[in-house]
Amino acid sequence: MDHPACHGWRGFSLSAPITGPRVGTPSLRSTTTRLGRGLISAEPRINDRIRVPEVRLVGPNGEQVGIVSVQDALRLAQEADLDLVEVAPTARPPVAKLMDYGKFKYESAVKARESRKNQSNTIIKEIKLRPKIDGHDYDTKKGHVERFLRGGDKVKVTIMFRGREQSRPELGRRLLAKLAEDVQELGSVESQPKQDGRNMVMVLGPHKRRSEHKAEARAASGGKTRREQRREEEANGQG
């Protein structure tokens, strides 16, 4: 099948026979995941694993080549020393792109690894207060909030109303505003106080992410892990 869309694209000829995937093509064995009784591929189909009569072909730089037979698309891939990768299998016809699939997988893995490294594994802690809490208990609870924020965790602060206290929500708002002001050097309000049934909830977020706090703690300890620090302390204690 000879499609006009293929003629003249980068000067490739459609007359040469296809002898197979290009040299150095990654293994065509696709990673699969078992779901129920069947297997679902976790990777796109490439090269001669694409079992459709025609595809909507996209060039390596995003050029819209058009609808071509899969044989013509494979020939173009071979002449360009690239892979034919099915990027939209549910489209009609499926969309396939010419690319260096091995390089694409490597770069994707590097990006995913960097993304995981930069992610902040934030944990949400919770502190519960009564609207008429006394000063000593308030200081204790505030100390917990400060410790959580210093460790890079978010804090959900819940004011619990009972009985007639429910008719005075301003008590809860004032208490939450005071707490937010008292810990403003360590964190800020991420979710403003709002009524949730008989409770009032506010969320505080740390100024620094958990990963940054860990890095600072590690730098302060001379690059030693907690396990190494414990071993050193135990050794010093025995000495």
Short mmCIF file of C-alpha atoms in Angstrom, two decimals:
data_model
loop_
_atom_site.label_atom_id
_atom_site.label_comp_id
_atom_site.label_asym_id
_atom_site.label_seq_id
_atom_site.Cartn_x
_atom_site.Cartn_y
_atom_site.Cartn_z
CA MET A 1 0.00 0.00 0.00
CA ASP A 2 1.63 3.20 -1.15
CA HIS A 3 0.49 6.33 0.73
CA PRO A 4 1.22 9.82 -0.58
CA ALA A 5 1.89 10.99 2.96
CA CYS A 6 5.10 8.97 2.99
CA HIS A 7 6.60 10.27 -0.25
CA GLY A 8 9.45 12.69 0.16
CA TRP A 9 9.51 12.52 3.97
CA ARG A 10 13.19 13.02 4.73
CA GLY A 11 13.90 11.47 1.32
CA PHE A 12 13.21 7.89 2.44
CA SER A 13 12.44 5.26 -0.16
CA LEU A 14 9.49 2.92 0.29
CA SER A 15 10.74 0.34 -2.20
CA ALA A 16 13.32 -1.47 -0.06
CA PRO A 17 12.18 -4.65 1.69
CA ILE A 18 11.93 -4.74 5.50
CA THR A 19 14.50 -7.04 7.03
CA GLY A 20 13.57 -6.55 10.70
CA PRO A 21 14.11 -4.10 13.54
CA ARG A 22 17.18 -1.94 13.58
CA VAL A 23 20.41 -3.14 15.14
CA GLY A 24 20.59 -2.40 18.84
CA THR A 25 16.82 -2.29 19.32
CA PRO A 26 15.89 -3.15 22.90
CA SER A 27 14.31 -6.51 23.59
CA LEU A 28 10.80 -6.64 22.20
CA ARG A 29 9.62 -8.72 25.13
CA SER A 30 7.20 -6.39 26.88
CA THR A 31 6.87 -6.21 30.64
CA THR A 32 3.42 -7.48 31.58
CA THR A 33 1.19 -7.30 34.62
CA ARG A 34 -1.29 -10.01 35.52
CA LEU A 35 -4.82 -8.72 36.07
CA GLY A 36 -7.54 -11.29 36.66
CA ARG A 37 -7.11 -14.00 34.06
CA GLY A 38 -5.27 -11.99 31.46
CA LEU A 39 -2.05 -10.08 31.01
CA ILE A 40 -1.86 -6.34 30.42
CA SER A 41 1.30 -4.93 28.88
CA ALA A 42 3.07 -2.28 30.93
CA GLU A 43 5.05 -1.07 27.92
CA PRO A 44 3.97 0.10 24.47
CA ARG A 45 4.19 -2.21 21.46
CA ILE A 46 7.14 -1.46 19.22
CA ASN A 47 8.32 -2.45 15.75
CA ASP A 48 6.96 -5.79 14.52
CA ARG A 49 4.86 -6.27 17.65
CA ILE A 50 2.47 -3.67 16.24
CA ARG A 51 -0.22 -5.90 14.71
CA VAL A 52 -2.47 -3.39 12.95
CA PRO A 53 -2.74 -2.76 9.19
CA GLU A 54 -2.09 0.98 9.38
CA VAL A 55 -1.08 3.71 11.80
CA ARG A 56 -1.16 7.47 12.06
CA LEU A 57 2.56 8.16 11.89
CA VAL A 58 4.39 10.91 13.79
CA GLY A 59 8.01 11.73 12.92
CA PRO A 60 10.84 11.88 15.46
CA ASN A 61 10.48 15.66 15.82
CA GLY A 62 6.69 15.63 16.05
CA GLU A 63 6.03 15.87 12.29
CA GLN A 64 2.56 14.67 11.31
CA VAL A 65 3.32 12.24 8.49
CA GLY A 66 -0.23 10.95 8.16
CA ILE A 67 -1.92 7.56 7.91
CA VAL A 68 0.39 4.93 6.44
CA SER A 69 0.50 1.15 6.34
CA VAL A 70 2.39 -0.40 9.22
CA GLN A 71 4.80 -1.93 6.68
CA ASP A 72 5.64 1.53 5.30
CA ALA A 73 6.04 2.88 8.84
CA LEU A 74 8.41 0.06 9.76
CA ARG A 75 10.45 0.69 6.61
CA LEU A 76 10.77 4.38 7.46
CA ALA A 77 11.85 3.46 10.99
CA GLN A 78 14.49 1.10 9.66
CA GLU A 79 15.86 3.65 7.20
CA ALA A 80 16.05 6.29 9.96
CA ASP A 81 17.67 3.80 12.37
CA LEU A 82 14.78 4.37 14.78
CA ASP A 83 12.01 2.34 16.40
CA LEU A 84 8.34 2.46 15.59
CA VAL A 85 6.51 2.92 18.91
CA GLU A 86 2.74 2.72 19.35
CA VAL A 87 1.97 5.74 21.56
CA ALA A 88 -1.85 5.80 21.33
CA PRO A 89 -3.10 2.23 20.82
CA THR A 90 -6.79 3.07 21.35
CA ALA A 91 -6.92 5.73 18.63
CA ARG A 92 -8.42 4.83 15.25
CA PRO A 93 -6.07 4.19 13.61
CA PRO A 94 -3.47 3.82 16.40
CA VAL A 95 -0.84 6.55 16.61
CA ALA A 96 2.78 5.46 16.25
CA LYS A 97 5.92 7.56 16.55
CA LEU A 98 9.44 7.15 15.25
CA MET A 99 11.95 7.37 18.10
CA ASP A 100 15.01 5.82 19.69
CA TYR A 101 13.08 3.70 22.17
CA GLY A 102 16.13 2.64 24.19
CA LYS A 103 17.16 6.27 24.71
CA PHE A 104 13.56 7.22 25.49
CA LYS A 105 13.28 4.55 28.21
CA TYR A 106 16.61 5.56 29.75
CA GLU A 107 15.71 9.26 29.88
CA SER A 108 12.28 8.46 31.32
CA ALA A 109 13.86 6.33 34.05
CA VAL A 110 16.31 9.13 34.92
CA LYS A 111 13.47 11.68 35.14
CA ALA A 112 11.38 9.35 37.32
CA ARG A 113 14.33 8.74 39.63
CA GLU A 114 15.00 12.48 39.97
CA SER A 115 11.32 13.12 40.62
CA ARG A 116 11.25 10.54 43.41
CA LYS A 117 14.43 12.00 44.89
CA ASN A 118 12.93 15.50 45.00
CA GLN A 119 9.60 14.41 46.42
CA SER A 120 8.79 15.41 49.96
CA ASN A 121 7.42 12.52 51.99
CA THR A 122 5.20 14.79 54.07
CA ILE A 123 3.34 13.24 56.98
CA ILE A 124 0.26 14.89 58.49
CA LYS A 125 0.26 14.89 62.27
CA GLU A 126 -2.80 15.80 64.31
CA ILE A 127 -3.20 17.81 67.50
CA LYS A 128 -6.54 18.15 69.29
CA LEU A 129 -7.43 21.09 71.52
CA ARG A 130 -10.40 22.24 73.55
CA PRO A 131 -11.55 25.86 73.04
CA LYS A 132 -11.08 26.61 76.76
CA ILE A 133 -7.67 24.94 77.12
CA ASP A 134 -5.57 26.18 80.04
CA GLY A 135 -2.18 27.82 79.56
CA HIS A 136 -0.05 24.85 80.60
CA ASP A 137 -1.83 22.41 78.29
CA TYR A 138 -1.67 24.96 75.47
CA ASP A 139 2.10 25.29 75.83
CA THR A 140 2.44 21.49 75.77
CA LYS A 141 0.34 21.17 72.63
CA LYS A 142 2.16 24.08 70.99
CA GLY A 143 5.46 22.34 71.71
CA HIS A 144 4.22 19.27 69.84
CA VAL A 145 3.19 21.41 66.87
CA GLU A 146 6.60 23.09 66.82
CA ARG A 147 8.35 19.73 66.92
CA PHE A 148 6.26 18.40 64.03
CA LEU A 149 6.85 21.49 61.91
CA ARG A 150 10.54 21.46 62.72
CA GLY A 151 10.65 17.89 61.45
CA GLY A 152 9.04 18.93 58.15
CA ASP A 153 5.57 17.49 58.83
CA LYS A 154 2.21 19.13 58.30
CA VAL A 155 -0.04 19.50 61.33
CA LYS A 156 -3.82 19.19 61.40
CA VAL A 157 -5.07 21.16 64.41
CA THR A 158 -8.56 20.21 65.57
CA ILE A 159 -10.64 22.23 68.04
CA MET A 160 -13.26 20.00 69.69
CA PHE A 161 -16.45 21.73 70.81
CA ARG A 162 -18.80 20.23 73.37
CA GLY A 163 -22.28 21.22 74.46
CA ARG A 164 -22.81 24.98 74.56
CA GLU A 165 -19.30 25.57 73.19
CA GLN A 166 -20.71 24.83 69.74
CA SER A 167 -22.57 28.14 69.82
CA ARG A 168 -19.26 30.04 70.22
CA PRO A 169 -17.09 29.14 67.19
CA GLU A 170 -15.17 32.41 67.63
CA LEU A 171 -13.37 30.79 70.60
CA GLY A 172 -11.93 28.19 68.27
CA ARG A 173 -10.96 30.73 65.64
CA ARG A 174 -9.15 32.88 68.17
CA LEU A 175 -7.28 29.90 69.56
CA LEU A 176 -6.23 28.73 66.10
CA ALA A 177 -5.14 32.26 65.13
CA LYS A 178 -3.03 32.47 68.29
CA LEU A 179 -1.40 29.10 67.58
CA ALA A 180 -0.64 30.05 63.96
CA GLU A 181 0.99 33.28 65.16
CA ASP A 182 3.01 31.50 67.85
CA VAL A 183 4.55 29.03 65.37
CA GLN A 184 4.88 31.36 62.36
CA GLU A 185 8.68 31.04 62.36
CA LEU A 186 8.37 27.31 61.64
CA GLY A 187 5.23 27.10 59.51
CA SER A 188 2.23 28.83 58.02
CA VAL A 189 -1.48 28.19 57.57
CA GLU A 190 -2.15 25.99 54.53
CA SER A 191 -5.85 25.47 55.20
CA GLN A 192 -7.81 28.19 56.95
CA PRO A 193 -10.00 27.24 59.96
CA LYS A 194 -13.28 25.68 58.92
CA GLN A 195 -16.14 24.04 60.75
CA ASP A 196 -16.36 20.26 60.44
CA GLY A 197 -19.38 19.09 62.37
CA ARG A 198 -18.67 19.69 66.05
CA ASN A 199 -15.01 20.37 65.32
CA MET A 200 -13.03 23.19 63.74
CA VAL A 201 -9.98 22.24 61.68
CA MET A 202 -6.90 24.13 60.48
CA VAL A 203 -3.82 22.75 58.69
CA LEU A 204 -0.32 24.14 59.25
CA GLY A 205 2.50 23.46 56.80
CA PRO A 206 6.24 23.64 57.49
CA HIS A 207 8.38 26.28 55.80
CA LYS A 208 10.92 23.56 54.96
CA ARG A 209 10.18 20.17 53.45
CA ARG A 210 10.88 16.96 55.34
CA SER A 211 13.72 16.08 52.94
CA GLU A 212 15.41 19.44 53.62
CA HIS A 213 15.23 18.89 57.38
CA LYS A 214 16.79 15.44 56.95
CA ALA A 215 19.59 16.88 54.83
CA GLU A 216 20.29 19.58 57.41
CA ALA A 217 20.30 17.05 60.26
CA ARG A 218 22.67 14.81 58.31
CA ALA A 219 24.99 17.74 57.58
CA ALA A 220 24.97 18.76 61.25
CA SER A 221 25.99 15.23 62.24
CA GLY A 222 28.93 15.26 59.87
CA GLY A 223 27.15 13.15 57.26
CA LYS A 224 26.55 10.25 59.65
CA THR A 225 23.32 8.30 59.67
CA ARG A 226 21.30 7.86 62.87
CA ARG A 227 22.47 4.26 63.13
CA GLU A 228 26.10 5.35 62.89
CA GLN A 229 25.49 8.02 65.51
CA ARG A 230 23.94 5.46 67.89
CA ARG A 231 26.84 3.08 67.43
CA GLU A 232 29.30 5.88 68.16
CA GLU A 233 27.36 6.89 71.28
CA GLU A 234 27.26 3.29 72.49
CA ALA A 235 30.99 2.93 71.90
CA ASN A 236 31.70 6.13 73.84
CA GLY A 237 29.45 4.96 76.66
CA GLN A 238 31.30 1.67 76.95
CA GLY A 239 34.62 3.49 76.93
#
